[in-house]
XYZ file of C-alpha atoms in Angstrom:
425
model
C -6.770 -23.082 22.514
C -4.328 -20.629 20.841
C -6.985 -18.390 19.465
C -8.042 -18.072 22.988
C -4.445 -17.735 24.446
C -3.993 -14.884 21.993
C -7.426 -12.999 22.530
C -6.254 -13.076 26.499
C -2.564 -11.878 25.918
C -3.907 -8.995 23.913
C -6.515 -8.151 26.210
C -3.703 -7.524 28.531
C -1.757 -5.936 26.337
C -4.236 -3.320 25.665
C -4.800 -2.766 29.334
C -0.821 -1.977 29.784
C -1.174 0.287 26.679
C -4.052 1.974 28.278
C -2.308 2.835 31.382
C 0.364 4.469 29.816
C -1.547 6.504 27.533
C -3.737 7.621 30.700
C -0.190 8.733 32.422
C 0.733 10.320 29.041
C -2.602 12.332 28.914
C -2.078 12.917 32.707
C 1.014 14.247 32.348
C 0.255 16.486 29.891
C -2.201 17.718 31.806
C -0.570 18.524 34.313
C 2.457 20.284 32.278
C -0.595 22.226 30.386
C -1.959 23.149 33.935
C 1.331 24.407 34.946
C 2.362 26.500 32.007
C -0.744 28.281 32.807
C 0.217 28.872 36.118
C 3.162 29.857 35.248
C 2.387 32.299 32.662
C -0.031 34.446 35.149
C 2.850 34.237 37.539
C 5.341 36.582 35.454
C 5.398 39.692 36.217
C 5.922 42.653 34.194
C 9.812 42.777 34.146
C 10.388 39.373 33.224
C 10.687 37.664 37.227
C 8.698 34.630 37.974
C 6.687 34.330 41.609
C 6.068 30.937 42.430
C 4.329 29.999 45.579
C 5.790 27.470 47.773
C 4.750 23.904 47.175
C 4.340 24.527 43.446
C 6.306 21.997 41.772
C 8.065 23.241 38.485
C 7.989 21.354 35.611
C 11.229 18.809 35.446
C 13.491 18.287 32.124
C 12.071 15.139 30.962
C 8.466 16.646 31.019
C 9.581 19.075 28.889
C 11.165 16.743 26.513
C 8.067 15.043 26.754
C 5.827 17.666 25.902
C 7.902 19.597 23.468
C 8.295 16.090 21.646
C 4.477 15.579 21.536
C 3.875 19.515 20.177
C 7.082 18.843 17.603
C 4.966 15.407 16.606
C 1.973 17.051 15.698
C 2.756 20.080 13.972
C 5.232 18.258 12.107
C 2.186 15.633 10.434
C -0.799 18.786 10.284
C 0.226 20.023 7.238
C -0.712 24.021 6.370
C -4.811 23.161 4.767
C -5.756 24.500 1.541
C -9.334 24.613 0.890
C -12.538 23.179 2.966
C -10.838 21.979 5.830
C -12.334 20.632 9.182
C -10.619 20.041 12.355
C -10.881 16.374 13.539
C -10.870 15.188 17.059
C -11.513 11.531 18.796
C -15.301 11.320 17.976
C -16.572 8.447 15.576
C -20.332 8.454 14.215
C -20.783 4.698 13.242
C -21.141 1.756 15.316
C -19.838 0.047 12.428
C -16.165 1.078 13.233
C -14.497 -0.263 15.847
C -14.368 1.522 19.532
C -11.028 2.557 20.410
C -9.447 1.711 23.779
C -8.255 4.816 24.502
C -10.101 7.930 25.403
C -7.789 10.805 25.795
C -8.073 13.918 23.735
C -5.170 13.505 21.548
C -5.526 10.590 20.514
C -6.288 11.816 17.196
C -5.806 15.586 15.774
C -5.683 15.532 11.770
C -6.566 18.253 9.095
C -7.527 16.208 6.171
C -8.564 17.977 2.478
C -11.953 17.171 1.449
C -12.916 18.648 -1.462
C -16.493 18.005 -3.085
C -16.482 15.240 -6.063
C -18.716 15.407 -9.182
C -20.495 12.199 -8.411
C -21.869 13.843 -5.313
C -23.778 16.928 -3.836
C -21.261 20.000 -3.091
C -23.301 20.147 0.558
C -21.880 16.301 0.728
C -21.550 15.694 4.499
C -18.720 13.922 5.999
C -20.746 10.812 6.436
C -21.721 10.285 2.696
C -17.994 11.319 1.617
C -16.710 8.754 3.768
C -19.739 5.898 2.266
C -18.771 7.583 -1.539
C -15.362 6.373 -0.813
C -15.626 3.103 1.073
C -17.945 1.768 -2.520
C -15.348 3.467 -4.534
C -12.403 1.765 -2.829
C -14.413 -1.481 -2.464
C -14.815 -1.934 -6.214
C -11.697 -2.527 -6.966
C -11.292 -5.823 -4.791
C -12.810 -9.026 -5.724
C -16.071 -10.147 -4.504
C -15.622 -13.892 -3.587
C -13.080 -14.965 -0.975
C -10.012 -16.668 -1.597
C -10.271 -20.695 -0.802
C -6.365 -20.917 0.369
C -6.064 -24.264 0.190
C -2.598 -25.022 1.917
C -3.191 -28.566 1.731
C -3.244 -28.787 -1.933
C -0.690 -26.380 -2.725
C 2.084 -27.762 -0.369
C 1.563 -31.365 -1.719
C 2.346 -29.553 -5.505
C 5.815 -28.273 -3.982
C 6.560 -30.991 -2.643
C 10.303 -31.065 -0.264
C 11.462 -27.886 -1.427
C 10.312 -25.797 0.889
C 12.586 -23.965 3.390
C 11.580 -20.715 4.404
C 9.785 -21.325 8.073
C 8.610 -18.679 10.302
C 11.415 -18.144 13.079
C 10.018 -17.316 16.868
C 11.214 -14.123 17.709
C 13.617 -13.193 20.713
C 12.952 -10.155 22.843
C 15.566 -7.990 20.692
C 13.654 -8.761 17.432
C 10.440 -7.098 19.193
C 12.776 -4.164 20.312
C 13.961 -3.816 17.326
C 11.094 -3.888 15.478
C 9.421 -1.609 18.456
C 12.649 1.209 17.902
C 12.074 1.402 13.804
C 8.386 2.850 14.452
C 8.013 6.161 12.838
C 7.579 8.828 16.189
C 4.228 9.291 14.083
C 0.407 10.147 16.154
C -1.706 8.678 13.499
C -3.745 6.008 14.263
C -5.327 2.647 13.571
C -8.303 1.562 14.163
C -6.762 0.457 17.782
C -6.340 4.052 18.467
C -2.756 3.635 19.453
C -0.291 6.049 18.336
C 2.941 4.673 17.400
C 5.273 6.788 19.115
C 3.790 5.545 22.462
C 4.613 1.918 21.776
C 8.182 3.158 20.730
C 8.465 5.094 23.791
C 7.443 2.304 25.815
C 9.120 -0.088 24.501
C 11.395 -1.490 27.231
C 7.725 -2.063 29.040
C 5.904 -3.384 26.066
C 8.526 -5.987 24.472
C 7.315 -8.916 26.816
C 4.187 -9.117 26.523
C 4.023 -7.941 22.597
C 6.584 -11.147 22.280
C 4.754 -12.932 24.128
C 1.634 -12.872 21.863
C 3.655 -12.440 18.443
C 5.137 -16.032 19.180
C 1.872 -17.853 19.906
C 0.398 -16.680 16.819
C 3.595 -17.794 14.963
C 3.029 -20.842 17.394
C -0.312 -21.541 16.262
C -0.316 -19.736 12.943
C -2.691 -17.855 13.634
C -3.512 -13.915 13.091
C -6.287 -12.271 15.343
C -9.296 -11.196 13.910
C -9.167 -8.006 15.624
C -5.945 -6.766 13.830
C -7.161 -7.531 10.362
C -9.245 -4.464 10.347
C -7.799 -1.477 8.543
C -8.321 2.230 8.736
C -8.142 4.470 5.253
C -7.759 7.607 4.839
C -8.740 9.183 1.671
C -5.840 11.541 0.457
C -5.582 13.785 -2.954
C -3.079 12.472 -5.512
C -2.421 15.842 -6.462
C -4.191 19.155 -6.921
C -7.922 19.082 -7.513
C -9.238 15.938 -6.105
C -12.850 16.089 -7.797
C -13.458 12.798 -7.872
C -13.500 9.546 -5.621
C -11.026 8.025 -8.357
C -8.369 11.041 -8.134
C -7.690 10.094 -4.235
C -5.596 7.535 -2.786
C -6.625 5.360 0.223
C -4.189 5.288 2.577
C -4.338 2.484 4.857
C -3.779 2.629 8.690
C -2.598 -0.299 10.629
C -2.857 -1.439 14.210
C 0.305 -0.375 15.779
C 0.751 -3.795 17.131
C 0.414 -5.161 13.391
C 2.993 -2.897 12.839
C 5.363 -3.895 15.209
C 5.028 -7.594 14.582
C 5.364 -7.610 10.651
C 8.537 -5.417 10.623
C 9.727 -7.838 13.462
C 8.914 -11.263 10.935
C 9.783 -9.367 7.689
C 13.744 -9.268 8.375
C 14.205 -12.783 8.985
C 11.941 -13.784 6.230
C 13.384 -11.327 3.983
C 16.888 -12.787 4.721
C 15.669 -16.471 3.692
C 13.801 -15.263 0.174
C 16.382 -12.224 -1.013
C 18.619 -14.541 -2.773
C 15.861 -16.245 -4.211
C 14.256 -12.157 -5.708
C 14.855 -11.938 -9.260
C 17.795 -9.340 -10.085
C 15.453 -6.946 -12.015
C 13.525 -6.078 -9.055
C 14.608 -2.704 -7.370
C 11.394 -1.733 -5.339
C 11.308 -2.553 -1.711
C 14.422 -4.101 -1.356
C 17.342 -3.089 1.240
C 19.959 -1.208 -0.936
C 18.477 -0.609 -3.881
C 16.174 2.082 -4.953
C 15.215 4.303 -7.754
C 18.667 5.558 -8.717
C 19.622 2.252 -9.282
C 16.863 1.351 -11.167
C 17.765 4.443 -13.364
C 21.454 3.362 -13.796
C 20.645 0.384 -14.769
C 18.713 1.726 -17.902
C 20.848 4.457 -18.284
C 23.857 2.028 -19.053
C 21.757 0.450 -21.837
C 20.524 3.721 -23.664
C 23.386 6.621 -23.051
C 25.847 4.342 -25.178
C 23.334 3.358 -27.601
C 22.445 7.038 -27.921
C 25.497 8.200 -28.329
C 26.415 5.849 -30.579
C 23.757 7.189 -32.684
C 21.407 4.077 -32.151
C 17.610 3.775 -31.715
C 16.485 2.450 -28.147
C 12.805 1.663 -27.371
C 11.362 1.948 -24.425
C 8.075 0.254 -23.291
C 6.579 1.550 -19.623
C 3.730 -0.442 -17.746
C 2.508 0.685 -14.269
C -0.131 -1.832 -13.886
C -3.431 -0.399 -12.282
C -4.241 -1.105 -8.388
C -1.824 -3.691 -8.409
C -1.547 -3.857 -5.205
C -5.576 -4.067 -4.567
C -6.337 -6.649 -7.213
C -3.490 -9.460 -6.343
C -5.169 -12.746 -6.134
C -4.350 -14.497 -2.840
C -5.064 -17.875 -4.510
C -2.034 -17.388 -6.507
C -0.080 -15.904 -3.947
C -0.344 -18.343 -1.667
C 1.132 -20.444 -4.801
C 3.879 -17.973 -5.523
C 4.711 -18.374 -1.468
C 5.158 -21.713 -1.569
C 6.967 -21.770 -5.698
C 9.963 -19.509 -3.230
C 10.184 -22.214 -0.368
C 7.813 -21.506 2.143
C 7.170 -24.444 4.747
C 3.203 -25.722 4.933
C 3.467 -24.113 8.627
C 4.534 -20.834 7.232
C 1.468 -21.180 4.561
C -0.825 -21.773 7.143
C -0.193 -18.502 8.623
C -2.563 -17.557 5.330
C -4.642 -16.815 8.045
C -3.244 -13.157 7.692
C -4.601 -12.694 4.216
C -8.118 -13.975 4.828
C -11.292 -12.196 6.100
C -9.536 -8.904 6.255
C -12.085 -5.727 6.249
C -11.525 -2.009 6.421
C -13.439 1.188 6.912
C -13.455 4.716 5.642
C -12.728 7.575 8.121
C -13.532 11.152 6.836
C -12.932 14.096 8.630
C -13.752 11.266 12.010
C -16.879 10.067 9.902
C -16.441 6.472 9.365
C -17.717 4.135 6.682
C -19.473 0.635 7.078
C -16.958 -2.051 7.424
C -16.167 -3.787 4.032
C -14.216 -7.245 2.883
C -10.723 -6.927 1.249
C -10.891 -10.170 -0.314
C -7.915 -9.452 -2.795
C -4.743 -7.988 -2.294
C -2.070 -6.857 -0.246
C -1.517 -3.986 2.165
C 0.700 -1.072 1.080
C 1.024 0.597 4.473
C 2.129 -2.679 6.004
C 5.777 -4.376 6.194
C 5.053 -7.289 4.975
C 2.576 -6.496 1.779
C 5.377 -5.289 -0.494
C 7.278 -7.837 0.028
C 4.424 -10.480 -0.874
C 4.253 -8.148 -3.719
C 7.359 -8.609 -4.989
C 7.158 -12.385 -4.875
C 3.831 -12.134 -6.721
C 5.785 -10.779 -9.487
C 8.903 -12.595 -9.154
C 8.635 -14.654 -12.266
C 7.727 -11.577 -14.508
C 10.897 -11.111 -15.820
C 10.884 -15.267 -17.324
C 8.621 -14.167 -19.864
C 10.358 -11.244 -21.359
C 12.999 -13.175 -23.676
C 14.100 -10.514 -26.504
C 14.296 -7.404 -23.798
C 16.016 -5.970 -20.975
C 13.747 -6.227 -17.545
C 13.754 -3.247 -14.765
C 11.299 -3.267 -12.362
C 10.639 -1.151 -9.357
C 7.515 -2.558 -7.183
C 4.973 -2.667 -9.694
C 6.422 0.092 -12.251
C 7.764 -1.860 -15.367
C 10.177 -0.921 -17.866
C 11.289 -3.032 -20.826
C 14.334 -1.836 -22.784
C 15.573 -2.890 -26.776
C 18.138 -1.400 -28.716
C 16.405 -1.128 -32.219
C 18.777 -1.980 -35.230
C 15.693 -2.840 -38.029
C 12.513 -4.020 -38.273
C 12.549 -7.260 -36.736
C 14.031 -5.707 -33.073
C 10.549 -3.825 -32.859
C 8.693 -7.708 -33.419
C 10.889 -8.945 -30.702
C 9.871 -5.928 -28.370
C 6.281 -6.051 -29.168
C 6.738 -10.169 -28.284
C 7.799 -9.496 -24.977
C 4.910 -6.819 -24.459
C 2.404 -8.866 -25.568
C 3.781 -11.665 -22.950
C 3.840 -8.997 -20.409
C -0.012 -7.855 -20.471
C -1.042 -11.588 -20.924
């Protein structure tokens, strides 16, 4: 009943979304058609004839338009190399068909630069299968079991962090913080037309964000993800030296950022102190500080400080959901609010280069770094890190360690390498 309840609410979601892209892509349109006009109109000297019944462009048009043109210069970034321009086609049934149709939909410049591993003549197709495999490897192959059941009856009564239904100004909200941005998910949606529209679309996205918090359930449609392959740096021979960026539905979007502040607000004080990484208020200079105040008076002093650095490898890719779904429920979270686990199973994504897309594949493992509420299930994976580190100071920001000892003699390097050797266990 509520799987069904939410298919039909986001069925007519998407047709609301749909009309207002088609006036969008109207509209511009028409402001393209008239520019034209208007430019064979001028004369020589600088005077504009305009017939009679030709209606001139009005201010928020404009705005419109020069907000569009702003948008999309502002993400196509000046191409170095073999670049191709990329409009709204897609060559695999494999991907899913976007609702929307109009022309820019989707306009990106992406780098693709030929890898070792494969022919320099490499068309876009095989790129884009080169990295799906590549990016695949990394997750694990069987699926999580996510057995709420058994790992609410091991917490027992402590749990007190429930999912809250949301009122219309958490959707507007949540609708306002979207980046003006025209990339796209696999929905085809750009954000900056939900946060346009968002005096329209805050009913109906509430609407279908509370039955699934209702029912705990999250559609099947929005667990597919886009990724886009981008360089780490200069070069980019290789599927490993690229980073897949992943590409949400915009309505994913909206509704995580909408949940995360009000279950941020019920785990923060429950975050261990070390952690600086995706938390309101605290960032890297902190982080720095905080080690700075240990080693600059050490230092000058004239004392020995060691410093250990870990930056664990695809951390975010290789998080078992088994033992999240533990760690959730270790910080309070109510059996409802573990049932909405729902969100971390079956979720499958697809490689897009250069509007060449990949075969779908399972993400059976981790959590999503272009999402709201990934980091933070992040951070409670790791919560507990700092318990085992007993002879050192703990910083962490995200998944980038650091574990600092003042070194007097030979027994403050044992206790160092103690607390390493607890770390990488």
């Amino acid at each position: 009943m509520g799987t069904k309840a939410i298919e039909s609410a986001i069925q007519n979601l998407t047709k609301i979304v749909i009309g207002l892209q088609n006036k969008v892509t109207s509209l511009e349109k028409t402001i393209l058609d008239q520019n034209s006009l208007i430019n064979k109109l001028i004369t020589g000297n600088g005077n504009v004839c305009v017939p009679e019944n030709t209606k001139i462009i009005g201010e928020e048009e404009r705005i419109m338009t020069d907000r569009m043109n702003d948008q999309m210069k502002s993400e196509i970034s000046a191409p170095t190399g073999k670049t191709k321009i990329v409009t709204s086609t897609s060559t695999s049934a494999s991907a899913s068909a976007s609702p929307c149709t109009s022309d820019w939909r989707e306009r990106e410049l992406l780098n693709i630069a030929p890898m070792d591993n494969m022919h320099r003549d490499a068309t876009n197709e095989e790129c884009a299968k080169e990295f799906a495999q590549f990016f695949h490897s990394v997750y694990k192959v069987e699926p999580a079991q996510l057995d709420v059941s058994a790992i609410s009856a091991a917490v027992g009564g402590n749990a007190r962090v429930h999912l809250v239904r949301l009122e219309p100004d958490d959707v507007h909200r949540a609708l306002a913080r979207l980046p003006p941005k025209i990339s796209v998910g696999p929905d085809g949606l750009p954000p900056f037309i939900l946060k346009d529209c968002r005096h329209v679309l805050k009913e109906p996205l509430l609407h279908v964000f509370n039955v699934c918090l209702a029912t705990a359930t999250f559609p099947e449609r929005w667990k597919l993800t886009r990724v886009v392959p981008v360089p780490k740096g200069s070069g980019g021979l290789e599927t490993g030296d690229y980073r897949p960026v992943a590409l949400l539905n915009s309505p994913v979007k909206v509704f995580e950022s909408a949940i995360h502040h009000s279950l941020y607000g019920q785990v923060r004080a429950r975050l261990c102190d070390a952690q600086h990484g995706f938390r309101p208020g605290r960032g890297t200079t902190g982080n720095l500080l905080h080690l700075m105040t240990q080693v600059v008076p050490a230092l000058d002093a004239g004392r020995q400080v060691d410093v250990a650095f870990f930056d664990f490898r695809k951390a975010f890719d290789t998080v078992d959901n088994n033992i999240l779904l533990a760690k959730l429920a270790g910080i309070g979270c109510t059996p409802h609010t573990l049932l909405f686990a729902s969100y971390l199973r079956d979720k499958r994504q697809y490689v897009d280069c250069a509007g060449c897309h990949s075969d779908q594949y399972w993400t059976r493992s981790g959590v999503s770094q272009g999402s709201n509420l990934g980091p933070l299930q992040f951070i409670i994976m790791i919560n507990d890190l700092p318990e085992v580190v007993c002879e050192s100071t703990c910083l962490l920001f995200a998944d980038d360690l650091k574990l600092v000892r003042e070194i007097g003699d030979i027994s403050d390097h044992a206790k160092l390498q103690h607390d390493i050797d607890k770390v990488i266990k």
